[in-house]
Short mmCIF file of C-alpha atoms and ligand atoms in Angstrom, two decimals:
data_model
loop_
_atom_site.label_atom_id
_atom_site.label_comp_id
_atom_site.label_asym_id
_atom_site.label_seq_id
_atom_site.Cartn_x
_atom_site.Cartn_y
_atom_site.Cartn_z
CA MET A 1 8.44 -22.50 107.07
CA GLY A 2 6.47 -24.26 109.73
CA GLU A 3 4.15 -27.25 109.95
CA PRO A 4 3.63 -29.77 108.37
CA TRP A 5 7.06 -29.57 107.11
CA TYR A 6 9.18 -29.81 110.27
CA SER A 7 9.10 -30.18 114.09
CA PRO A 8 11.45 -28.24 116.30
CA GLN A 9 14.06 -30.64 117.50
CA LEU A 10 17.09 -30.29 119.65
CA PRO A 11 20.19 -32.24 119.06
CA THR A 12 20.95 -34.89 121.90
CA PRO A 13 24.09 -33.91 123.48
CA ILE A 14 26.92 -36.46 122.90
CA ASP A 15 29.69 -37.44 125.04
CA ALA A 16 33.15 -35.94 124.66
CA PRO A 17 32.92 -35.23 120.76
CA TYR A 18 36.35 -34.95 118.91
CA PRO A 19 37.35 -33.67 115.66
CA ILE A 20 37.79 -35.99 112.72
CA ILE A 21 37.79 -34.20 109.65
CA PHE A 22 37.00 -30.72 108.22
CA ASN A 23 36.38 -29.90 104.56
CA ASP A 24 38.15 -26.60 103.90
CA GLU A 25 36.71 -26.22 100.46
CA VAL A 26 33.07 -26.57 101.44
CA ALA A 27 33.88 -24.15 104.42
CA ARG A 28 34.88 -21.78 101.76
CA LEU A 29 31.78 -22.41 99.98
CA LEU A 30 29.97 -21.44 103.02
CA GLY A 31 32.04 -18.29 103.76
CA ILE A 32 33.23 -20.16 107.02
CA ASP A 33 36.84 -19.23 108.13
CA ALA A 34 38.25 -22.94 108.25
CA ALA A 35 41.43 -21.87 110.00
CA ALA A 36 39.33 -20.10 112.81
CA ALA A 37 36.91 -23.39 113.05
CA ARG A 38 39.84 -25.46 113.34
CA ALA A 39 41.65 -23.43 116.04
CA GLN A 40 38.46 -22.95 117.93
CA GLY A 41 37.63 -26.63 118.00
CA TYR A 42 34.25 -27.35 115.93
CA ALA A 43 33.67 -30.46 117.69
CA GLU A 44 31.22 -29.21 120.36
CA THR A 45 29.19 -27.12 117.64
CA LEU A 46 29.18 -29.65 115.10
CA SER A 47 28.06 -32.36 117.21
CA GLY A 48 25.08 -30.27 118.42
CA ASN A 49 26.42 -29.85 121.98
CA ARG A 50 26.69 -26.07 121.74
CA LEU A 51 24.26 -24.37 119.74
CA PRO A 52 25.19 -20.97 117.75
CA ASP A 53 22.99 -18.14 119.23
CA GLY A 54 19.48 -17.85 117.48
CA CYS A 55 19.58 -21.29 116.26
CA HIS A 56 16.29 -23.02 116.05
CA PRO A 57 16.91 -26.82 115.22
CA VAL A 58 14.15 -28.76 113.36
CA ALA A 59 13.79 -32.29 111.92
CA HIS A 60 11.99 -32.45 108.50
CA ARG A 61 8.90 -34.61 107.97
CA TYR A 62 8.44 -36.06 104.56
CA ALA A 63 7.22 -39.51 103.29
CA GLY A 64 7.92 -41.92 100.49
CA HIS A 65 7.90 -45.00 98.50
CA GLN A 66 10.25 -47.50 99.63
CA PHE A 67 11.32 -50.46 97.35
CA GLY A 68 8.30 -49.67 95.38
CA ILE A 69 5.68 -49.61 98.14
CA TRP A 70 4.12 -46.59 99.59
CA ALA A 71 5.77 -46.41 103.33
CA GLY A 72 3.68 -43.55 104.82
CA GLN A 73 5.28 -41.05 106.90
CA LEU A 74 9.26 -41.10 107.40
CA GLY A 75 11.36 -38.08 107.99
CA ASP A 76 14.66 -37.15 109.42
CA GLY A 77 15.06 -39.71 111.85
CA ARG A 78 18.42 -38.96 112.80
CA ALA A 79 19.47 -35.79 110.93
CA ILE A 80 18.54 -32.29 112.66
CA THR A 81 18.91 -29.10 110.55
CA LEU A 82 20.42 -26.24 112.41
CA GLY A 83 19.30 -23.60 109.79
CA ASP A 84 20.70 -21.77 106.90
CA ILE A 85 23.48 -19.81 105.94
CA GLN A 86 23.69 -17.00 103.28
CA THR A 87 26.88 -16.52 101.65
CA ALA A 88 28.46 -13.25 100.20
CA ASN A 89 27.05 -14.13 96.69
CA GLY A 90 23.51 -14.39 97.94
CA ALA A 91 23.47 -18.49 97.84
CA ARG A 92 21.69 -20.40 100.80
CA TYR A 93 22.91 -23.76 102.21
CA ASP A 94 20.83 -25.64 105.00
CA ILE A 95 23.21 -27.12 107.63
CA GLN A 96 22.35 -30.32 109.00
CA LEU A 97 23.74 -32.59 111.57
CA LYS A 98 23.26 -36.31 110.59
CA GLY A 99 23.55 -38.60 113.52
CA ALA A 100 22.56 -35.95 116.15
CA GLY A 101 19.86 -38.07 118.02
CA GLN A 102 16.28 -39.02 118.10
CA THR A 103 13.70 -37.34 116.46
CA PRO A 104 9.83 -37.70 116.15
CA TYR A 105 10.67 -39.57 113.04
CA SER A 106 13.32 -42.09 114.54
CA ARG A 107 10.62 -44.91 114.87
CA PHE A 108 12.51 -47.60 116.61
CA ALA A 109 15.92 -46.53 115.87
CA ASP A 110 18.52 -44.63 117.85
CA GLY A 111 18.97 -41.43 115.82
CA ARG A 112 22.73 -41.96 115.58
CA ALA A 113 25.10 -42.78 112.89
CA VAL A 114 28.31 -44.95 113.11
CA LEU A 115 31.76 -43.69 112.17
CA ARG A 116 31.79 -46.07 109.21
CA SER A 117 28.60 -44.67 107.54
CA THR A 118 29.66 -41.06 108.10
CA ILE A 119 32.93 -41.66 106.50
CA ARG A 120 31.24 -43.33 103.58
CA GLU A 121 28.97 -40.30 102.94
CA TYR A 122 31.86 -37.69 103.60
CA LEU A 123 34.05 -39.31 100.92
CA GLY A 124 31.07 -40.31 98.56
CA SER A 125 29.67 -36.96 98.45
CA GLU A 126 33.12 -35.26 98.04
CA ALA A 127 33.80 -37.77 95.29
CA LEU A 128 30.89 -37.02 93.30
CA ALA A 129 31.31 -33.21 93.72
CA GLY A 130 34.89 -33.85 92.42
CA LEU A 131 33.62 -35.41 89.37
CA GLY A 132 31.40 -32.58 88.90
CA ILE A 133 28.13 -34.34 89.99
CA ALA A 134 25.40 -32.60 91.69
CA THR A 135 25.32 -33.62 95.22
CA THR A 136 24.88 -32.60 98.99
CA ARG A 137 28.23 -31.93 100.46
CA ALA A 138 29.99 -32.83 103.57
CA LEU A 139 31.45 -29.86 105.89
CA ALA A 140 32.99 -32.16 108.68
CA ILE A 141 32.77 -35.36 110.78
CA VAL A 142 32.91 -35.41 114.68
CA GLY A 143 33.45 -38.67 116.54
CA SER A 144 32.57 -39.72 119.95
CA ASN A 145 33.26 -43.12 121.65
CA LEU A 146 29.56 -43.50 122.43
CA PRO A 147 28.85 -47.26 121.63
CA ILE A 148 26.11 -47.75 118.69
CA TYR A 149 24.88 -51.12 118.31
CA ARG A 150 24.54 -52.43 114.84
CA GLU A 151 25.96 -55.91 113.29
CA THR A 152 28.60 -55.37 116.14
CA VAL A 153 29.28 -52.64 118.50
CA GLU A 154 30.67 -49.61 116.64
CA THR A 155 31.26 -45.91 117.73
CA ALA A 156 29.03 -42.87 116.96
CA ALA A 157 29.90 -39.96 114.67
CA ILE A 158 28.18 -36.97 113.37
CA MET A 159 28.45 -35.63 109.75
CA THR A 160 27.57 -32.13 108.77
CA ARG A 161 25.58 -32.21 105.61
CA VAL A 162 25.28 -29.12 103.66
CA ALA A 163 22.92 -28.38 100.64
CA PRO A 164 21.03 -25.66 98.98
CA SER A 165 17.92 -27.49 99.87
CA LEU A 166 16.93 -30.94 101.24
CA VAL A 167 13.47 -30.90 99.94
CA ARG A 168 12.61 -34.55 98.53
CA PHE A 169 10.16 -35.93 96.28
CA GLY A 170 8.70 -37.40 99.37
CA SER A 171 8.33 -34.09 100.96
CA PHE A 172 5.41 -33.46 98.34
CA GLU A 173 4.08 -36.99 98.78
CA MET A 174 3.61 -36.56 102.53
CA LEU A 175 1.33 -33.59 101.58
CA PHE A 176 -0.74 -35.26 98.83
CA TYR A 177 -1.23 -38.61 100.71
CA ASN A 178 -2.24 -36.52 103.83
CA ARG A 179 -4.65 -34.72 101.77
CA ARG A 180 -3.04 -31.38 102.61
CA PHE A 181 -3.36 -30.16 99.06
CA ASP A 182 -3.54 -26.46 100.37
CA GLN A 183 0.11 -26.83 101.29
CA LEU A 184 1.49 -27.92 97.95
CA ALA A 185 1.87 -24.58 96.19
CA PRO A 186 3.69 -23.21 99.38
CA LEU A 187 6.18 -25.77 99.40
CA ALA A 188 6.42 -25.65 95.58
CA ASP A 189 7.05 -21.85 95.84
CA HIS A 190 9.57 -22.20 98.44
CA VAL A 191 11.60 -24.41 95.93
CA ILE A 192 10.99 -22.32 92.93
CA ASP A 193 11.55 -18.78 94.59
CA GLY A 194 14.63 -20.00 96.43
CA HIS A 195 16.15 -22.03 93.56
CA HIS A 196 14.65 -21.23 89.89
CA PRO A 197 14.31 -17.33 89.52
CA ASP A 198 13.63 -18.13 85.68
CA ILE A 199 10.60 -20.07 86.69
CA ALA A 200 9.52 -17.69 89.49
CA ALA A 201 9.39 -15.14 87.12
CA ILE A 202 6.60 -16.96 85.22
CA GLY A 203 4.11 -15.78 87.84
CA SER A 204 1.54 -17.98 89.60
CA GLY A 205 -0.73 -20.75 88.31
CA PRO A 206 -0.34 -23.95 86.65
CA ALA A 207 2.27 -22.84 83.96
CA ARG A 208 4.52 -22.11 86.58
CA TYR A 209 4.24 -25.63 88.23
CA ARG A 210 4.55 -27.39 84.94
CA ALA A 211 7.54 -25.53 84.02
CA TRP A 212 8.98 -26.39 87.62
CA ALA A 213 8.09 -30.07 87.32
CA GLU A 214 9.94 -30.42 83.90
CA ARG A 215 12.95 -28.65 85.61
CA VAL A 216 12.78 -31.28 88.30
CA GLY A 217 12.47 -33.80 85.39
CA ASP A 218 15.58 -32.30 83.77
CA LEU A 219 17.70 -32.16 86.78
CA THR A 220 16.77 -35.84 87.76
CA ALA A 221 17.51 -36.95 84.30
CA ALA A 222 20.85 -35.04 84.09
CA LEU A 223 21.70 -36.47 87.61
CA ILE A 224 21.20 -40.14 86.62
CA ALA A 225 22.87 -39.83 83.45
CA ASP A 226 25.82 -38.49 85.50
CA TRP A 227 25.71 -41.44 87.64
CA GLN A 228 25.57 -43.78 84.78
CA ALA A 229 28.41 -42.32 83.06
CA VAL A 230 30.87 -43.03 85.88
CA GLY A 231 29.37 -46.25 87.07
CA PHE A 232 27.90 -45.08 90.33
CA CYS A 233 24.92 -46.68 92.02
CA HIS A 234 23.02 -45.03 94.54
CA GLY A 235 21.55 -48.12 96.12
CA VAL A 236 18.53 -46.88 97.78
CA MET A 237 16.55 -44.96 95.24
CA ASN A 238 13.39 -44.53 97.20
CA THR A 239 11.38 -41.51 96.49
CA ASP A 240 12.48 -39.98 100.03
CA ASN A 241 16.06 -40.07 98.74
CA MET A 242 15.23 -38.11 95.66
CA SER A 243 16.23 -34.58 95.88
CA VAL A 244 14.11 -32.02 93.97
CA LEU A 245 16.99 -30.00 92.88
CA GLY A 246 18.59 -33.24 91.42
CA LEU A 247 21.42 -33.60 93.96
CA THR A 248 22.61 -36.98 95.01
CA LEU A 249 21.15 -37.55 98.50
CA ASP A 250 21.47 -39.82 101.28
CA TYR A 251 24.41 -41.87 100.96
CA GLY A 252 23.80 -45.33 102.11
CA PRO A 253 25.00 -48.59 100.46
CA TYR A 254 26.07 -46.82 97.36
CA GLY A 255 28.75 -48.00 95.28
CA PHE A 256 31.11 -47.04 92.17
CA MET A 257 31.32 -50.21 90.02
CA ASP A 258 34.66 -52.14 89.55
CA ALA A 259 33.98 -54.57 86.85
CA PHE A 260 31.19 -53.68 84.82
CA GLU A 261 28.08 -55.69 85.65
CA PRO A 262 24.83 -54.22 84.56
CA ASP A 263 22.86 -55.91 87.15
CA TRP A 264 25.25 -55.32 89.99
CA ILE A 265 23.45 -55.10 93.50
CA CYS A 266 25.46 -52.63 95.56
CA ASN A 267 22.98 -52.56 98.52
CA HIS A 268 22.82 -56.26 99.89
CA SER A 269 19.49 -55.47 101.42
CA ASP A 270 18.04 -54.94 97.66
CA SER A 271 17.71 -58.72 97.20
CA ALA A 272 15.38 -58.31 94.31
CA GLY A 273 17.88 -55.87 92.35
CA ARG A 274 15.40 -53.23 92.13
CA TYR A 275 18.03 -50.68 92.23
CA VAL A 276 20.89 -52.05 90.18
CA TYR A 277 22.80 -49.98 87.74
CA ASP A 278 21.00 -50.93 84.78
CA GLN A 279 17.69 -49.97 86.31
CA GLN A 280 18.46 -46.65 87.62
CA PRO A 281 17.28 -44.52 84.91
CA ALA A 282 13.83 -46.50 84.77
CA VAL A 283 13.59 -46.13 88.44
CA GLY A 284 13.97 -42.37 87.94
CA LEU A 285 11.24 -42.62 85.77
CA TRP A 286 9.04 -44.49 88.21
CA ASN A 287 10.01 -42.03 90.78
CA MET A 288 9.07 -39.09 88.63
CA GLY A 289 5.62 -40.82 88.41
CA ARG A 290 5.31 -40.73 92.04
CA PHE A 291 6.36 -37.10 92.28
CA VAL A 292 4.15 -35.79 89.50
CA GLN A 293 1.27 -37.83 91.09
CA ALA A 294 1.62 -35.90 94.25
CA ILE A 295 1.63 -32.51 92.52
CA LEU A 296 -1.15 -33.18 90.30
CA PRO A 297 -3.52 -30.82 92.09
CA LEU A 298 -0.95 -27.75 91.05
CA LEU A 299 -0.84 -28.65 87.25
CA ASP A 300 -4.64 -28.09 86.47
CA ASP A 301 -7.79 -27.28 88.12
CA ASP A 302 -9.37 -29.79 85.90
CA PRO A 303 -8.40 -33.42 86.99
CA ASP A 304 -8.50 -34.73 83.48
CA GLY A 305 -6.35 -31.87 82.44
CA ALA A 306 -3.86 -32.45 85.15
CA VAL A 307 -3.34 -36.19 84.25
CA LYS A 308 -2.76 -35.35 80.74
CA ILE A 309 -0.14 -32.85 81.78
CA GLY A 310 1.36 -35.48 84.15
CA GLN A 311 1.91 -37.98 81.36
CA ASP A 312 3.49 -35.31 79.22
CA LEU A 313 5.80 -34.52 82.12
CA ILE A 314 6.73 -38.23 82.43
CA GLU A 315 7.48 -38.34 78.75
CA HIS A 316 9.65 -35.13 79.16
CA TYR A 317 11.88 -36.96 81.68
CA ARG A 318 12.17 -40.04 79.32
CA HIS A 319 13.40 -37.67 76.56
CA SER A 320 15.49 -35.53 78.89
CA TYR A 321 17.31 -38.69 80.19
CA ASP A 322 18.07 -39.92 76.71
CA ARG A 323 19.41 -36.70 75.47
CA ALA A 324 21.54 -36.56 78.63
CA TRP A 325 22.84 -40.12 78.51
CA MET A 326 23.72 -39.71 74.75
CA ARG A 327 25.50 -36.56 75.35
CA ARG A 328 27.72 -37.98 78.17
CA MET A 329 28.35 -41.25 76.36
CA ARG A 330 29.43 -39.51 73.16
CA ALA A 331 31.68 -37.39 75.07
CA LYS A 332 33.28 -40.47 76.67
CA LEU A 333 34.06 -41.89 73.49
CA GLY A 334 35.53 -38.87 72.15
CA LEU A 335 32.63 -38.24 69.58
CA VAL A 336 31.94 -34.68 68.83
CA ASP A 337 29.54 -34.47 66.18
CA GLU A 338 26.16 -36.74 66.22
CA ARG A 339 25.47 -39.67 63.88
CA ASP A 340 22.50 -41.92 63.91
CA ASP A 341 24.31 -45.15 64.79
CA ASP A 342 26.15 -43.85 67.83
CA ARG A 343 23.75 -45.50 70.12
CA ALA A 344 24.79 -48.93 68.43
CA LEU A 345 28.31 -48.28 68.99
CA ILE A 346 27.90 -47.11 72.77
CA GLU A 347 25.88 -50.11 73.49
CA ALA A 348 28.10 -52.44 71.86
CA LEU A 349 31.18 -51.29 74.07
CA LEU A 350 29.04 -51.77 77.20
CA ARG A 351 27.94 -55.31 75.91
CA ILE A 352 31.67 -56.41 75.54
CA MET A 353 32.63 -54.58 78.87
CA ALA A 354 30.09 -56.74 80.51
CA ALA A 355 30.94 -60.01 78.89
CA SER A 356 34.79 -59.38 79.63
CA HIS A 357 33.96 -58.08 83.13
CA ALA A 358 35.95 -55.26 82.35
CA ASP A 359 36.67 -52.48 84.77
CA PHE A 360 34.03 -49.73 84.08
CA THR A 361 36.46 -46.75 85.05
CA ARG A 362 39.67 -48.13 83.56
CA SER A 363 38.10 -49.21 80.34
CA PHE A 364 37.03 -45.60 79.37
CA ARG A 365 39.95 -44.14 80.82
CA MET A 366 42.26 -46.40 78.56
CA LEU A 367 40.32 -45.61 75.54
CA GLY A 368 41.49 -42.03 75.70
CA HIS A 369 45.17 -43.22 75.44
CA VAL A 370 44.48 -45.06 72.18
CA SER A 371 45.56 -43.62 68.79
CA ALA A 372 42.80 -43.35 66.06
CA ALA A 373 45.23 -44.69 63.59
CA ARG A 374 43.68 -47.95 62.24
CA ASP A 375 47.07 -49.74 62.36
CA ALA A 376 48.28 -48.53 65.83
CA SER A 377 48.17 -50.87 68.97
CA GLY A 378 45.05 -51.20 70.61
CA ALA A 379 46.78 -51.09 74.11
CA PRO A 380 46.18 -50.27 76.73
CA PHE A 381 42.51 -50.38 76.21
CA VAL A 382 42.36 -53.98 74.82
CA ASP A 383 44.33 -55.07 77.83
CA GLU A 384 41.46 -54.23 80.04
CA PHE A 385 39.41 -57.18 78.63
CA ALA A 386 39.29 -60.86 78.79
CA ASP A 387 38.09 -61.20 75.33
CA ARG A 388 41.05 -58.98 73.60
CA GLN A 389 39.73 -59.88 70.05
CA ALA A 390 36.23 -58.50 70.64
CA ALA A 391 37.73 -55.57 72.24
CA GLY A 392 40.13 -55.26 68.97
CA ARG A 393 36.85 -55.53 66.77
CA TRP A 394 35.07 -52.62 68.59
CA LEU A 395 38.18 -50.47 68.55
CA ALA A 396 38.11 -50.98 64.72
CA ASP A 397 34.52 -49.88 64.48
CA TRP A 398 35.24 -46.92 66.85
CA ARG A 399 38.01 -45.81 64.77
CA ALA A 400 36.13 -46.13 61.54
CA ARG A 401 33.38 -43.89 63.29
CA LEU A 402 35.56 -41.18 64.25
CA GLY A 403 35.11 -38.07 62.09
CA HIS A 404 37.75 -35.80 60.87
CA ASP A 405 38.15 -33.59 64.02
CA GLU A 406 37.70 -36.52 66.29
CA ALA A 407 40.68 -38.49 64.74
CA ARG A 408 43.33 -36.11 65.82
CA ASP A 409 44.67 -37.74 69.01
CA ASP A 410 46.01 -34.81 70.80
CA PRO A 411 42.82 -32.78 71.33
CA ARG A 412 40.57 -35.80 71.35
CA GLY A 413 42.51 -37.82 74.15
CA GLU A 414 42.85 -34.72 76.27
CA ARG A 415 38.90 -34.07 75.95
CA MET A 416 38.48 -37.68 76.94
CA ARG A 417 40.42 -37.75 79.79
CA CYS A 418 38.41 -34.72 81.22
CA THR A 419 35.34 -36.82 81.14
CA ASN A 420 36.71 -40.25 81.85
CA PRO A 421 37.98 -40.20 85.28
CA LYS A 422 41.23 -41.88 86.34
CA TYR A 423 40.02 -42.43 89.94
CA VAL A 424 36.82 -43.16 91.65
CA LEU A 425 36.09 -44.11 95.09
CA ARG A 426 36.22 -47.81 94.81
CA ASN A 427 34.51 -49.70 97.60
CA TYR A 428 37.82 -51.17 98.80
CA LEU A 429 39.35 -47.62 99.00
CA ALA A 430 36.65 -46.31 101.32
CA GLN A 431 36.81 -49.52 103.23
CA ASN A 432 40.60 -49.00 103.83
CA ALA A 433 39.94 -45.66 105.11
CA ILE A 434 37.38 -46.82 107.49
CA ASP A 435 39.46 -49.56 109.00
CA ARG A 436 42.25 -47.06 109.58
CA ALA A 437 39.85 -44.64 111.02
CA GLN A 438 38.43 -47.11 113.27
CA ASP A 439 41.91 -47.42 114.69
CA GLY A 440 42.24 -43.77 115.28
CA ASP A 441 44.12 -42.92 112.08
CA TYR A 442 42.25 -40.50 109.71
CA SER A 443 45.05 -39.72 107.45
CA GLU A 444 43.43 -42.04 104.62
CA ILE A 445 40.19 -40.04 104.66
CA GLU A 446 42.28 -37.01 103.85
CA ARG A 447 44.61 -38.65 101.44
CA LEU A 448 41.39 -39.93 99.43
CA TYR A 449 39.50 -36.66 99.88
CA THR A 450 42.78 -34.76 98.15
CA LEU A 451 42.92 -37.38 95.47
CA LEU A 452 39.21 -37.36 94.45
CA GLN A 453 38.94 -33.70 94.14
CA ARG A 454 40.99 -34.16 91.09
CA PRO A 455 39.73 -37.32 89.62
CA PHE A 456 40.65 -36.76 85.73
CA ASP A 457 44.35 -35.60 86.58
CA GLU A 458 46.97 -38.14 86.02
CA GLN A 459 48.45 -37.74 89.45
CA PRO A 460 51.12 -40.08 88.50
CA GLU A 461 52.46 -40.59 92.17
CA GLN A 462 49.19 -41.86 93.25
CA ALA A 463 48.68 -44.48 90.52
CA ASP A 464 48.28 -47.38 92.60
CA TYR A 465 44.92 -45.69 93.45
CA ALA A 466 43.70 -46.44 90.04
CA ARG A 467 44.76 -50.14 89.75
CA LEU A 468 42.20 -52.93 89.65
CA PRO A 469 40.85 -53.75 93.23
CA PRO A 470 42.62 -56.61 95.00
CA ASP A 471 40.61 -60.10 95.41
CA TRP A 472 39.43 -59.38 98.89
CA ALA A 473 37.46 -56.31 97.49
CA ARG A 474 35.13 -58.72 95.62
CA GLY A 475 33.61 -60.08 98.81
CA LEU A 476 32.81 -56.61 100.16
CA VAL A 477 29.09 -56.42 101.38
CA LEU A 478 27.26 -53.43 102.15
CA SER A 479 23.62 -53.26 103.65
CA CYS A 480 21.32 -50.47 104.60
CA SER A 481 22.99 -50.49 108.21
CA ALA A 482 24.27 -47.26 109.03
P1 AMP B 1 17.71 -44.12 104.25
O1 AMP B 1 17.55 -45.46 103.96
O2 AMP B 1 19.19 -43.95 105.01
O3 AMP B 1 17.08 -43.17 103.60
O4 AMP B 1 16.76 -44.09 105.69
C1 AMP B 1 15.27 -44.50 105.95
C2 AMP B 1 14.77 -43.74 107.10
O5 AMP B 1 15.10 -44.22 108.30
C3 AMP B 1 14.93 -42.10 107.25
O6 AMP B 1 13.61 -41.56 107.41
C4 AMP B 1 16.00 -42.13 108.10
O7 AMP B 1 15.99 -40.46 108.68
C5 AMP B 1 15.72 -43.23 109.14
N1 AMP B 1 16.68 -43.78 109.84
C6 AMP B 1 17.93 -44.33 109.08
N2 AMP B 1 18.80 -44.61 110.44
C7 AMP B 1 18.36 -44.16 111.36
C8 AMP B 1 18.81 -44.22 112.90
N3 AMP B 1 19.98 -44.77 113.32
N4 AMP B 1 17.83 -43.53 113.73
C9 AMP B 1 16.94 -42.86 113.47
N5 AMP B 1 16.38 -43.03 112.13
C10 AMP B 1 17.08 -43.50 111.06
MG1 MG B 2 16.84 -41.26 103.31
#
């Protein structure tokens, strides 16, 4: 694919790159021999200093709405795509170096990434992957002692990001707002033909694009429902950070919640709280609106007809999200069948969790350890709540709700522990790994990575990582600086 979607752009060589971490599992996904990559030294290639033969690197152009406002042209300001790899089973993955130097879209920024932000992206994407949540992946981090100026002086690093596609909502907005309507169908076809064979089979015309837009809505709804279910806040849900494949994309000041606060701001730069936990589903809806707006010319030749279809697509997302969220929350509570008042039961739990500032991850996990018997102890679930009586009352309602099959503790507890993780990437855990890495010790990144590949397993020897965060963690502040 050529203009207007990308510009050719070589990485800027960086001083003396050295290996920091390499992900054997992602290498396997790509069909790369991890042992050989480690033995040969991957730092020269994955810093962009030495390009593989036949490689024509590019920077992508896109646009987007940032914090609700049309921001015009953006683009990969520091990410350079080397190309794609086709695996033995036919899947394709784009390989991109993040922090590899300036591009035509860098504006006034330096095109680099700091070690801190690459570790956060590496661990964040691998933690979500471990939870079974759709995300871009991280193949490696390479470091350099090149000084980088943020709030303080830090050192540079380059992360290799891997994804089946990095096309964003903003890729389509860029075409629409530049009035390049003729290019909308080719870009949509690129996504459809590459990733949705069932929709490709529909042939050409509005029906194809409508089916695809519904799919984008379903994938986005599923993703955001997944985030809500594990207490994950993206932090910067601008339309340029929304993947048309429903992947978690562009890890900045994201966070897994500790104490449940529905209006928790994980991104210090988001002073108005636009992207707080509770708003994520509605922001998904708003972003779908921007996306559908951008592809309106594909939906119907008649503008009025296109607007009507667009409105239906927004409704489609709303219903899709609601179904996806209810499905996940029922599973978290161990409910198998569906009853009308389940929503009230779920919302009541979230309310008492918020009132008690109960830990999001631990509250759900502990529920899986409680017996359904009416006179059984409420521990360890009620122990997570400041207001134990409120927790006890809710538990009684939950026990009364459990159906015949759901009341059998063994299979239900086991099922719940497969959906309510014991371990998540709490901010303070990531911070510990960063602090050590900045002193040259990368072992904590490896340890967290290994832990978070199996977040649902008890791993009793790692129980310290499932504890409540220490007091200092409450003061951790993350901004967009990366
Ligand atoms: P983000 O909030 O991370 O999605 O970034 C918003 C935009 O700023 C994107 O187009 C990035 O490529 C760009 N950007 C962020 N940091 C840098 C940097 N250090 N150098 C160049 N561009 C950057
Ligand atoms: Mg971005």
